[in-house]
CSV table of C-alpha atoms in Angstrom, one decimal:
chain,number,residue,atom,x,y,z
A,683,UNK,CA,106.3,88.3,113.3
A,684,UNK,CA,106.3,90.9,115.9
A,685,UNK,CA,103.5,91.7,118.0
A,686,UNK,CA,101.3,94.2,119.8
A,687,UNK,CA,101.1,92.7,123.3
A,688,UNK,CA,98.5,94.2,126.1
A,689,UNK,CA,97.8,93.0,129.3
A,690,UNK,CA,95.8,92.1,130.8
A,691,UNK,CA,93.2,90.0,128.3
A,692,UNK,CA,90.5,90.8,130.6
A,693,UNK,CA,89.7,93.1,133.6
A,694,UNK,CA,86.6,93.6,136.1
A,695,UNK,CA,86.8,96.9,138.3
A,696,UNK,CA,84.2,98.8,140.6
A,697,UNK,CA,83.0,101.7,139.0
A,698,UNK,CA,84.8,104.7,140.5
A,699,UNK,CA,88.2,102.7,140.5
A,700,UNK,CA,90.9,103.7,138.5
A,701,UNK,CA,92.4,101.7,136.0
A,702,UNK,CA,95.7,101.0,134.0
A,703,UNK,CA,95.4,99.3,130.5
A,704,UNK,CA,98.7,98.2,129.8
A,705,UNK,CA,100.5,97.8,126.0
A,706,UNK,CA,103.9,96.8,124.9
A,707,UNK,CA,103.9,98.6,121.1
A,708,UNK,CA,106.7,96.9,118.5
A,709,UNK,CA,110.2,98.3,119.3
A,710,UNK,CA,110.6,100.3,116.5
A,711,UNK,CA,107.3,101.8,116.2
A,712,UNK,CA,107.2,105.3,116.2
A,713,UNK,CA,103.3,106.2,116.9
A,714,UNK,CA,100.9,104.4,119.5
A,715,UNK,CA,97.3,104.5,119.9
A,716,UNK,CA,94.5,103.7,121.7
A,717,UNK,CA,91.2,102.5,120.2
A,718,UNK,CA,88.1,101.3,122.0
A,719,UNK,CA,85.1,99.0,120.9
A,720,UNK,CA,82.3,99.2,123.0
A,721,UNK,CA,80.3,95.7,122.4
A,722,UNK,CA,78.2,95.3,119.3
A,723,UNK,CA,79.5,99.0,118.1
A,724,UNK,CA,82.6,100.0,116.1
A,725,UNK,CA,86.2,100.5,116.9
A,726,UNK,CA,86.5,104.3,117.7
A,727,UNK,CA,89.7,106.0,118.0
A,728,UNK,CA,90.7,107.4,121.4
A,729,UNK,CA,94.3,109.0,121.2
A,730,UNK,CA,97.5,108.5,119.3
A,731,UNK,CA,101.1,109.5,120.9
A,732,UNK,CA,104.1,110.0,119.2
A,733,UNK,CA,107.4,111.8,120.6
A,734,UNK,CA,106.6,111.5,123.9
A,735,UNK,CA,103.4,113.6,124.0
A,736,UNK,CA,100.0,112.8,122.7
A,737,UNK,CA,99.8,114.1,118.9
A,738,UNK,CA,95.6,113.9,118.5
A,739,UNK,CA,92.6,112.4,120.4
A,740,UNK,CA,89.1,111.9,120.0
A,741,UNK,CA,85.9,113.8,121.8
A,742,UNK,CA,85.6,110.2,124.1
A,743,UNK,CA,89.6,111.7,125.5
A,744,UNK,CA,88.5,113.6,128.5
A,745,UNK,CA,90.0,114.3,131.4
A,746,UNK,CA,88.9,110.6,132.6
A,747,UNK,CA,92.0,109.3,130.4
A,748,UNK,CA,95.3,109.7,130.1
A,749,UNK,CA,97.9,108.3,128.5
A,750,UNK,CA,101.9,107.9,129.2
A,751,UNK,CA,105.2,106.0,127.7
A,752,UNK,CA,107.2,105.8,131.5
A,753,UNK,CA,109.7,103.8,130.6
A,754,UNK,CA,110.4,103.3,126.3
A,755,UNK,CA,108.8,100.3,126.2
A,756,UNK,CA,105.4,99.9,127.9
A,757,UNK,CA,102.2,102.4,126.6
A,758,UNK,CA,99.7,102.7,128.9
A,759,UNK,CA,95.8,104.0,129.3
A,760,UNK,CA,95.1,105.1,132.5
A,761,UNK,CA,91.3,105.9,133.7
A,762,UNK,CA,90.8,107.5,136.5
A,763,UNK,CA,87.7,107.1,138.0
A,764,UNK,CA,85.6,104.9,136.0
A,765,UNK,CA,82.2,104.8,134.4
A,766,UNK,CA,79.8,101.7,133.7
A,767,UNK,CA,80.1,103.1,130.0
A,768,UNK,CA,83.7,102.7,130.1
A,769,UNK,CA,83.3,99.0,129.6
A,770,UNK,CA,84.6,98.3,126.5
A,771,UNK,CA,87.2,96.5,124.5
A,772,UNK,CA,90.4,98.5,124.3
A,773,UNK,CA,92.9,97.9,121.3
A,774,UNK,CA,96.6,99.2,121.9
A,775,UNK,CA,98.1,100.1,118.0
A,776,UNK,CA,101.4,100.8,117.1
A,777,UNK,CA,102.7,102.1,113.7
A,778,UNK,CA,106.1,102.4,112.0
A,779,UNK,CA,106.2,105.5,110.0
A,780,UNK,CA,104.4,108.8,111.0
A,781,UNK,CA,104.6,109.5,107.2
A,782,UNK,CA,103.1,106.9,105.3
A,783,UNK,CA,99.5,105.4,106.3
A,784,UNK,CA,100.2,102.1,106.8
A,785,UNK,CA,101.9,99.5,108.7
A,786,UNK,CA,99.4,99.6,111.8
A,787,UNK,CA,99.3,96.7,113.8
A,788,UNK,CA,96.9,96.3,116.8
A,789,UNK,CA,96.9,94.0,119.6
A,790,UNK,CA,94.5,91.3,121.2
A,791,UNK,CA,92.8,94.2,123.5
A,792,UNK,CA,91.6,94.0,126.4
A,793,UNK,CA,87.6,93.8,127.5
A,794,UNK,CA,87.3,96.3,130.8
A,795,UNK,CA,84.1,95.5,132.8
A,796,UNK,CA,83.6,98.2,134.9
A,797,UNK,CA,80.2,97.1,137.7
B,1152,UNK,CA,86.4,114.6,108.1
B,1153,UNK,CA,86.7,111.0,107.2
B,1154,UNK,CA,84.0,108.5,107.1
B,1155,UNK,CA,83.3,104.5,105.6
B,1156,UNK,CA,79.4,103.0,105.3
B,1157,UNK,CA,79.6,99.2,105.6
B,1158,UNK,CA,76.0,99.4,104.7
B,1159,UNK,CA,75.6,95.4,105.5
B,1160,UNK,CA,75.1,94.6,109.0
B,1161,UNK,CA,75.3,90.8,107.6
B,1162,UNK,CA,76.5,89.1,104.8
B,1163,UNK,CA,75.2,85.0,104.6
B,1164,UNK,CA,76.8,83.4,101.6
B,1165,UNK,CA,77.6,79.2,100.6
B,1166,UNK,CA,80.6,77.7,101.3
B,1167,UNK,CA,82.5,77.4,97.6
B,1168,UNK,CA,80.4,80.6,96.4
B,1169,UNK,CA,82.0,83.9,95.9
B,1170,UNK,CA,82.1,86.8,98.2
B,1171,UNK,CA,81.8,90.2,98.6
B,1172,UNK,CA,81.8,92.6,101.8
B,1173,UNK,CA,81.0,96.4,100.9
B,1174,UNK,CA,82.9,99.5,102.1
B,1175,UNK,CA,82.9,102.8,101.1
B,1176,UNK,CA,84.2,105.7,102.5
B,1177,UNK,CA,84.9,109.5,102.4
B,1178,UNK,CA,88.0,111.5,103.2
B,1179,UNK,CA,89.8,114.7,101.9
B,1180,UNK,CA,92.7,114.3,99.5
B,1181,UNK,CA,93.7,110.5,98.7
B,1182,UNK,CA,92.5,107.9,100.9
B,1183,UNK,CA,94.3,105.3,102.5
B,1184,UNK,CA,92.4,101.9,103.2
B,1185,UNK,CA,92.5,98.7,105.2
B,1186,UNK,CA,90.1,95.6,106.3
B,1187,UNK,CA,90.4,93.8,109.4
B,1188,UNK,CA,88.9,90.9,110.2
B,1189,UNK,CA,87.8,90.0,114.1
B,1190,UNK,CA,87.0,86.3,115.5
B,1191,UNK,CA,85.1,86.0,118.1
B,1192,UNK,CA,86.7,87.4,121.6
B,1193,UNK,CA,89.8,88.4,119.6
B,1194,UNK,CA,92.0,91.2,118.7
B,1195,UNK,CA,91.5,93.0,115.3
B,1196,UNK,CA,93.7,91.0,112.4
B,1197,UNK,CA,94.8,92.8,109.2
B,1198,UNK,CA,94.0,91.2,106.0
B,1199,UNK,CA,94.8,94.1,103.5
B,1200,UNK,CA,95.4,97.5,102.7
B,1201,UNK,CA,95.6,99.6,99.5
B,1202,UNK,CA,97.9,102.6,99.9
B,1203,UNK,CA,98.5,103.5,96.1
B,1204,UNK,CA,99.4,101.7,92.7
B,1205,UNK,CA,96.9,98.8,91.4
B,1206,UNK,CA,93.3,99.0,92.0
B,1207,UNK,CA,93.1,95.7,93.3
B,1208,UNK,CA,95.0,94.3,96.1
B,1209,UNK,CA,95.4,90.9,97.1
B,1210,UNK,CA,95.6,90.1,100.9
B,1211,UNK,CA,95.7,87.1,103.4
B,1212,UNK,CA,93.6,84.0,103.6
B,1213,UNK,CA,92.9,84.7,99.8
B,1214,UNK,CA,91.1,87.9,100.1
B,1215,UNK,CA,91.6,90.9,97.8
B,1216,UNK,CA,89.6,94.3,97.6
B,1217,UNK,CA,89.2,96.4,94.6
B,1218,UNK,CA,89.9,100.2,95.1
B,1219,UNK,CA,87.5,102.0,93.1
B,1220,UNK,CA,88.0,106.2,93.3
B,1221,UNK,CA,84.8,107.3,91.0
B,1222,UNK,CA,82.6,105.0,93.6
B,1223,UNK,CA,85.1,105.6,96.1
B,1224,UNK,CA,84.4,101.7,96.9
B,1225,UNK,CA,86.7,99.5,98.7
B,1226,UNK,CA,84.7,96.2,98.7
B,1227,UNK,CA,86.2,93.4,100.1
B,1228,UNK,CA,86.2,89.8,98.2
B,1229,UNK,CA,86.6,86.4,98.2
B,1230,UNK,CA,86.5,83.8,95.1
B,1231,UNK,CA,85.6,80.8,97.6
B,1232,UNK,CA,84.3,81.1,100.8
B,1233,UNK,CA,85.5,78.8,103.9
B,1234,UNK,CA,83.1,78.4,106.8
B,1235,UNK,CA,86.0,79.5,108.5
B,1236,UNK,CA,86.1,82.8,107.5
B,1237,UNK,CA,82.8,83.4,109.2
B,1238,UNK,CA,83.7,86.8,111.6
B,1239,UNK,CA,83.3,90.0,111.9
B,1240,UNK,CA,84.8,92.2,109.2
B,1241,UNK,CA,85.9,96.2,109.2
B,1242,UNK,CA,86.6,98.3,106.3
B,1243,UNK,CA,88.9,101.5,107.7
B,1244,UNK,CA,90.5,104.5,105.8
B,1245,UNK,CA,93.5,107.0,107.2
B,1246,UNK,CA,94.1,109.8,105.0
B,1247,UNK,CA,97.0,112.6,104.9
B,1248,UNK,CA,93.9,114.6,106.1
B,1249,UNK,CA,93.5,112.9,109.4
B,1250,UNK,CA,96.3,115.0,111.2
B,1251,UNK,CA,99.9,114.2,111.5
B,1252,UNK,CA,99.0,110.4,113.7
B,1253,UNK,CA,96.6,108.9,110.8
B,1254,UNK,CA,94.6,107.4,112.5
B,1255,UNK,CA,92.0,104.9,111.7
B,1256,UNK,CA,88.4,105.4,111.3
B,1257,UNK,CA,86.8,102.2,111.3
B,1258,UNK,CA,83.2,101.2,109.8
B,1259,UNK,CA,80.7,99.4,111.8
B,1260,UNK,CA,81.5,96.2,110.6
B,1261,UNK,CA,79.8,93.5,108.6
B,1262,UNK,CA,79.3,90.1,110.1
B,1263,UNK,CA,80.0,87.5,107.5
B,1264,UNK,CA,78.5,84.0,108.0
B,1265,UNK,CA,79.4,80.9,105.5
B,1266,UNK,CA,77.0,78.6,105.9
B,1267,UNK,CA,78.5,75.0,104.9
């Protein structure tokens, strides 16, 4: 069965230091997200992309964040200078059709520590 | 804007009893609604999802949720419970109202212990 794959499982970085999440959605997936699950809360939605260009995102999307598709394959989360409230659990999604509501599949995320 | 209540933090049941996880939720228009179940240090895994036709929908592992629109309910189920299916659950719902990405909003989750 095909997968949501992100990498890596698990990263540690100084606070201040910038960080790439890194996701590989299914190949013919049309819309991508990001999700985040800071520990002991629930899974909050940060930002879905679709055509090349981010179609909605959440208050947590500030400038911090970005997100970007650079070469048809990988989806990435990028943030820039980061904050010891930006440890969380980050889920990569993928979904096939923008016009039906289901076939999301999420991947294993990856925990950011951020010290 | 959309919203689901998992309105038990935990659920402790018997191994062999039946099961029941509660979701409800709130959304413009019709809804569209999933549960995911997490282990431990693990990615979210889908069990089931209604999108429209029967009320109740049978999923993986030997779950099944009944849709209910008056209670607008979505409460997840079990006839048997394993110890195994002791982890955390989420109840989500997507809607045609949640812009043109759908994306999930996700309840707060119900921890689900089977004691054996």
């Amino acid at each position: 069965e095909p997968e949501v794959t992100q990498t890596p499982s698990h990263q540690v970085t100084q606070m201040g230091q910038e960080v790439i999440l890194r996701c590989v959605p299914i190949s013919n997936h049309l819309y991508f997200y990001w999700y985040r699950q800071i520990l002991g809360q629930k899974v909050e939605f940060l930002v879905s992309f679709y055509n090349n260009e981010i179609s909605e995102k959440s208050e947590i999307f500030d400038d911090q964040f970005s997100v970007e598709r650079p070469d048809g394959s990988n989806f990435t989360l990028k943030i820039r200078s980061t904050k010891l409230e930006d440890s969380a659990m980050y889920f990569c999604a993928s979904r096939e059709n923008p016009g039906t509501g289901y076939g999301y599949t999420f991947g294993s995320g990856t925990r950011l520590t951020v010290v | 804007a959309q919203s689901v209540a998992q309105p038990e933090d935990q659920v402790n049941v018997a191994e062999g009893n039946p099961l029941t996880v509660k979701c409800t939720y709130s959304v413009s228009g019709n809804p569209y609604l999933f549960w995911y179940v997490q282990y431990p240090n693990r990615g979210l895994q889908f069990l089931l999802k209604y999108i429209t036709g029967d009320n109740l929908v049978k999923g993986s592992y030997g779950f099944e949720a009944e849709f209910n629109k008056s209670q607008t309910s979505f409460h997840l189920k079990k006839p048997s419970a394993l110890v195994s299916d002791s982890a955390l659950y989420f109840c989500a719902v997507s809607s045609l109202s949640s812009g043109s990405a759908r994306q999930l909003t996700f309840g707060s989750g119900t921890q689900l212990t089977v004691l054996p």
